[in-house]
Amino acid sequence: MKTIESDLYLHRVALRRETVPSFDAYPFCLPVVRALEALEFTSPVTFLVGENGSGKSTLLEAIAIAWGFNPEGGSKNFSFQTRAAHAHLYRNLRITRGLKRARDGFFLRAESFFNVASEIERLDEEPAGGPPITPSYGGVSLHAQSHGQSFLALLNNRFRGSGFYVLDEPEAALSPNRQLAALVRIHELVGKKSQFLIATHSPIMMAYPNATIFSIGEGRIESVPYETTEHFRVTRQFLNHPQRMLSELLRDNRA
């Protein structure tokens, strides 16, 4: 599926390093921020990958807020707040948008999706709150479904296409089969002129064809092939030799 750069809604994210008060203070001390100069987006699906604590979710959150999304998730129409826990990195980012305007968008973060579901129910219970929102999410309360089912309901019903979608570890609630189903839906939405920015640990998710993978390491952010990611290499090694790896890992814990 061919997508030219002019079809993308987000073209570039740069850190305005001159505005950073100190690279020793949070969140500027995170490896991803220390290494960030500029990220160029050239494909409809981009992954941010890195070790726990590398700062990929913090960067993803900052991009989402700079785009106009609610820090806890949802669309641009959501403005609720249950806890002011987000970093203010977004103030130090310069966002370059494409010529085309996204007609849809959503910020999905696994850790606060429960709060988004609660806000949807609250809005639908308001007497003069306008048309109900739940039908846009499949017609069934997100709280009445499992975590994984509610994620897929969001992808299949609320995401309409021609949109910019920011997903933070969407695999958190999904089985391997459901991750594959999510990839199918992402591919359908890419065919409908959508762009995705996804932080993930899942080697299944990041296998999406022709995606850009930005790997975050100590002192660097670089675009890498799928097969060179630690996630792919470790998973392949384990699946090919599970007993050997377990024997090595658990050797010091034997009675």
Short mmCIF file of C-alpha atoms in Angstrom, two decimals:
data_model
loop_
_atom_site.label_atom_id
_atom_site.label_comp_id
_atom_site.label_asym_id
_atom_site.label_seq_id
_atom_site.Cartn_x
_atom_site.Cartn_y
_atom_site.Cartn_z
CA MET A 1 0.00 0.00 0.00
CA LYS A 2 1.70 3.16 -1.18
CA THR A 3 1.58 6.28 0.96
CA ILE A 4 3.43 9.43 -0.01
CA GLU A 5 4.73 11.78 2.63
CA SER A 6 2.21 14.49 1.72
CA ASP A 7 -0.56 12.15 2.93
CA LEU A 8 0.82 12.19 6.48
CA TYR A 9 -0.58 14.47 9.18
CA LEU A 10 2.53 14.54 11.37
CA HIS A 11 5.78 15.22 9.52
CA ARG A 12 8.32 16.10 12.16
CA VAL A 13 8.87 16.41 15.90
CA ALA A 14 11.85 18.37 17.19
CA LEU A 15 13.06 19.19 20.67
CA ARG A 16 13.58 22.91 21.23
CA ARG A 17 16.75 22.24 23.15
CA GLU A 18 17.31 25.93 23.86
CA THR A 19 14.18 25.89 26.05
CA VAL A 20 15.26 22.93 28.19
CA PRO A 21 16.04 24.20 31.71
CA SER A 22 18.33 21.27 32.59
CA PHE A 23 19.03 17.85 31.14
CA ASP A 24 19.58 16.62 34.69
CA ALA A 25 15.93 17.19 35.68
CA TYR A 26 12.91 15.02 34.83
CA PRO A 27 11.74 14.47 32.11
CA PHE A 28 14.74 15.91 30.27
CA CYS A 29 17.08 13.41 31.94
CA LEU A 30 15.35 10.49 30.19
CA PRO A 31 17.45 8.82 27.47
CA VAL A 32 14.91 9.58 24.75
CA VAL A 33 14.87 13.30 25.55
CA ARG A 34 18.63 13.58 25.95
CA ALA A 35 19.08 11.99 22.51
CA LEU A 36 16.24 13.81 20.76
CA GLU A 37 17.07 16.27 18.03
CA ALA A 38 14.30 15.65 15.50
CA LEU A 39 12.21 12.72 14.30
CA GLU A 40 11.08 12.66 10.67
CA PHE A 41 7.90 10.72 9.87
CA THR A 42 7.81 9.18 6.41
CA SER A 43 5.48 6.18 6.74
CA PRO A 44 1.88 5.79 7.94
CA VAL A 45 2.87 3.56 10.87
CA THR A 46 5.71 4.48 13.21
CA PHE A 47 6.81 2.57 16.30
CA LEU A 48 8.76 3.81 19.29
CA VAL A 49 10.59 0.92 20.99
CA GLY A 50 13.01 0.79 23.86
CA GLU A 51 13.72 -0.63 27.29
CA ASN A 52 11.55 0.20 30.31
CA GLY A 53 12.53 3.62 31.58
CA SER A 54 13.87 4.80 28.23
CA GLY A 55 11.11 7.42 28.06
CA LYS A 56 9.22 6.28 24.96
CA SER A 57 5.81 6.63 26.65
CA THR A 58 6.76 10.06 27.99
CA LEU A 59 7.71 11.21 24.49
CA LEU A 60 4.54 9.68 23.04
CA GLU A 61 2.45 11.48 25.65
CA ALA A 62 4.17 14.80 24.91
CA ILE A 63 3.52 14.45 21.17
CA ALA A 64 -0.13 13.58 21.84
CA ILE A 65 -0.62 16.61 24.11
CA ALA A 66 1.17 18.90 21.66
CA TRP A 67 -1.20 17.61 18.98
CA GLY A 68 -4.16 18.62 21.15
CA PHE A 69 -5.21 15.37 22.80
CA ASN A 70 -6.22 15.05 26.44
CA PRO A 71 -3.24 13.88 28.56
CA GLU A 72 -5.17 10.89 29.94
CA GLY A 73 -6.39 9.81 26.53
CA GLY A 74 -9.38 10.15 24.26
CA SER A 75 -10.11 12.47 21.38
CA LYS A 76 -9.56 16.22 21.25
CA ASN A 77 -13.08 16.63 22.66
CA PHE A 78 -12.11 15.01 25.96
CA SER A 79 -10.97 17.40 28.69
CA PHE A 80 -11.34 15.40 31.91
CA GLN A 81 -8.55 14.98 34.43
CA THR A 82 -8.36 12.47 37.28
CA ARG A 83 -4.76 13.17 38.24
CA ALA A 84 -2.26 15.73 36.95
CA ALA A 85 0.59 13.28 36.43
CA HIS A 86 1.78 14.15 32.93
CA ALA A 87 5.17 15.73 32.27
CA HIS A 88 5.40 19.11 30.58
CA LEU A 89 7.76 17.98 27.83
CA TYR A 90 5.17 18.96 25.22
CA ARG A 91 5.97 22.62 25.85
CA ASN A 92 9.48 22.01 24.55
CA LEU A 93 8.48 20.25 21.33
CA ARG A 94 8.09 21.76 17.87
CA ILE A 95 5.47 19.90 15.83
CA THR A 96 5.43 20.12 12.02
CA ARG A 97 2.09 19.14 10.55
CA GLY A 98 1.26 18.10 7.01
CA LEU A 99 -0.84 20.10 4.58
CA LYS A 100 -3.82 17.81 5.03
CA ARG A 101 -5.86 18.06 8.20
CA ALA A 102 -6.78 14.89 10.09
CA ARG A 103 -10.54 14.47 10.34
CA ASP A 104 -10.31 11.99 13.20
CA GLY A 105 -7.89 11.19 16.01
CA PHE A 106 -7.47 9.47 19.33
CA PHE A 107 -4.88 9.03 22.06
CA LEU A 108 -5.02 5.54 23.57
CA ARG A 109 -2.95 4.83 26.65
CA ALA A 110 -3.40 1.47 28.30
CA GLU A 111 -2.85 2.71 31.85
CA SER A 112 -5.68 5.25 31.79
CA PHE A 113 -8.17 3.73 29.35
CA PHE A 114 -10.39 2.85 32.33
CA ASN A 115 -10.71 6.59 32.98
CA VAL A 116 -11.69 7.23 29.36
CA ALA A 117 -14.40 4.56 29.60
CA SER A 118 -15.68 6.14 32.80
CA GLU A 119 -15.78 9.58 31.19
CA ILE A 120 -17.82 8.23 28.27
CA GLU A 121 -20.40 6.84 30.70
CA ARG A 122 -20.45 10.09 32.67
CA LEU A 123 -21.07 12.17 29.55
CA ASP A 124 -23.86 9.84 28.42
CA GLU A 125 -25.56 10.22 31.81
CA GLU A 126 -25.71 14.02 31.58
CA PRO A 127 -29.30 15.14 30.84
CA ALA A 128 -28.28 17.81 28.32
CA GLY A 129 -25.05 16.26 27.18
CA GLY A 130 -26.02 15.87 23.52
CA PRO A 131 -26.27 12.60 21.56
CA PRO A 132 -24.99 9.49 23.38
CA ILE A 133 -21.34 8.62 22.81
CA THR A 134 -21.42 4.88 23.53
CA PRO A 135 -22.87 3.94 20.08
CA SER A 136 -19.67 5.33 18.52
CA TYR A 137 -17.73 2.73 20.52
CA GLY A 138 -19.85 -0.23 19.42
CA GLY A 139 -22.99 0.34 21.47
CA VAL A 140 -21.82 -1.61 24.54
CA SER A 141 -20.30 0.00 27.61
CA LEU A 142 -16.53 -0.36 27.55
CA HIS A 143 -16.73 -1.28 31.24
CA ALA A 144 -19.00 -4.20 30.35
CA GLN A 145 -16.25 -5.78 28.26
CA SER A 146 -12.85 -7.22 29.03
CA HIS A 147 -9.86 -4.93 28.66
CA GLY A 148 -8.92 -6.56 25.37
CA GLN A 149 -12.46 -6.51 24.02
CA SER A 150 -12.81 -2.81 24.83
CA PHE A 151 -9.53 -2.04 23.02
CA LEU A 152 -10.73 -3.81 19.90
CA ALA A 153 -14.15 -2.15 20.17
CA LEU A 154 -12.32 1.17 20.10
CA LEU A 155 -10.26 0.21 17.04
CA ASN A 156 -13.16 -1.32 15.15
CA ASN A 157 -15.84 1.26 15.90
CA ARG A 158 -14.46 4.59 17.10
CA PHE A 159 -11.49 4.84 14.71
CA ARG A 160 -13.10 5.94 11.45
CA GLY A 161 -10.13 6.70 9.19
CA SER A 162 -8.50 9.86 7.85
CA GLY A 163 -7.13 10.21 11.35
CA PHE A 164 -4.01 10.52 13.47
CA TYR A 165 -3.94 7.86 16.17
CA VAL A 166 -1.45 7.71 19.04
CA LEU A 167 -1.32 4.37 20.87
CA ASP A 168 0.68 3.69 24.01
CA GLU A 169 1.35 -0.04 24.46
CA PRO A 170 -1.94 -1.21 22.91
CA GLU A 171 -0.79 -4.84 23.27
CA ALA A 172 -1.08 -4.61 27.07
CA ALA A 173 -4.58 -6.11 27.08
CA LEU A 174 -4.37 -8.20 23.91
CA SER A 175 -3.62 -11.88 23.43
CA PRO A 176 -1.36 -12.78 20.49
CA ASN A 177 -4.42 -13.56 18.34
CA ARG A 178 -6.02 -10.23 19.28
CA GLN A 179 -2.76 -8.43 18.47
CA LEU A 180 -2.97 -9.91 14.99
CA ALA A 181 -6.58 -8.74 14.74
CA ALA A 182 -5.44 -5.26 15.78
CA LEU A 183 -2.85 -5.28 12.99
CA VAL A 184 -5.56 -6.15 10.48
CA ARG A 185 -7.64 -3.20 11.66
CA ILE A 186 -4.63 -0.86 11.62
CA HIS A 187 -3.97 -1.93 8.02
CA GLU A 188 -7.59 -1.19 7.09
CA LEU A 189 -7.31 2.27 8.63
CA VAL A 190 -4.01 2.96 6.86
CA GLY A 191 -5.92 2.22 3.66
CA LYS A 192 -8.33 4.95 4.77
CA LYS A 193 -5.59 7.61 4.93
CA SER A 194 -4.73 7.18 8.62
CA GLN A 195 -1.42 7.63 10.41
CA PHE A 196 -0.35 5.78 13.57
CA LEU A 197 2.30 6.51 16.18
CA ILE A 198 2.68 3.54 18.53
CA ALA A 199 4.88 2.82 21.56
CA THR A 200 5.17 -0.93 22.02
CA HIS A 201 7.15 -3.86 23.38
CA SER A 202 5.33 -6.35 21.16
CA PRO A 203 7.32 -8.05 18.37
CA ILE A 204 3.97 -8.94 16.81
CA MET A 205 2.78 -5.34 16.62
CA MET A 206 6.06 -3.92 15.34
CA ALA A 207 6.15 -6.46 12.51
CA TYR A 208 3.68 -4.34 10.54
CA PRO A 209 5.06 -4.15 6.97
CA ASN A 210 6.96 -1.04 5.88
CA ALA A 211 6.63 0.62 9.27
CA THR A 212 9.30 2.92 10.66
CA ILE A 213 10.81 1.69 13.92
CA PHE A 214 12.62 4.22 16.08
CA SER A 215 14.75 2.41 18.64
CA ILE A 216 15.63 4.32 21.79
CA GLY A 217 18.94 3.46 23.41
CA GLU A 218 21.48 5.16 25.62
CA GLY A 219 22.41 8.37 23.86
CA ARG A 220 20.68 7.67 20.56
CA ILE A 221 17.41 7.37 18.67
CA GLU A 222 17.74 5.56 15.38
CA SER A 223 15.57 4.02 12.71
CA VAL A 224 16.22 0.27 12.65
CA PRO A 225 15.03 -2.79 10.70
CA TYR A 226 12.55 -5.03 12.48
CA GLU A 227 14.90 -8.02 12.59
CA THR A 228 17.57 -6.06 14.49
CA THR A 229 15.32 -5.00 17.36
CA GLU A 230 16.03 -6.58 20.72
CA HIS A 231 12.36 -7.57 20.94
CA PHE A 232 12.60 -9.68 17.78
CA ARG A 233 15.99 -11.19 18.57
CA VAL A 234 15.20 -12.17 22.18
CA THR A 235 11.77 -13.56 21.27
CA ARG A 236 13.20 -15.62 18.38
CA GLN A 237 16.03 -16.94 20.54
CA PHE A 238 13.61 -17.95 23.29
CA LEU A 239 11.13 -19.65 20.95
CA ASN A 240 13.91 -21.53 19.16
CA HIS A 241 15.65 -22.67 22.36
CA PRO A 242 13.31 -22.22 25.35
CA GLN A 243 14.85 -24.91 27.55
CA ARG A 244 18.39 -23.74 26.91
CA MET A 245 17.53 -20.14 27.75
CA LEU A 246 15.57 -21.10 30.85
CA SER A 247 18.41 -23.31 32.01
CA GLU A 248 20.82 -20.39 31.73
CA LEU A 249 18.47 -17.87 33.31
CA LEU A 250 17.49 -20.05 36.25
CA ARG A 251 20.84 -21.74 36.82
CA ASP A 252 21.74 -19.68 39.91
CA ASN A 253 18.33 -20.30 41.49
CA ARG A 254 18.50 -24.08 41.57
CA ALA A 255 18.17 -25.69 44.96
#
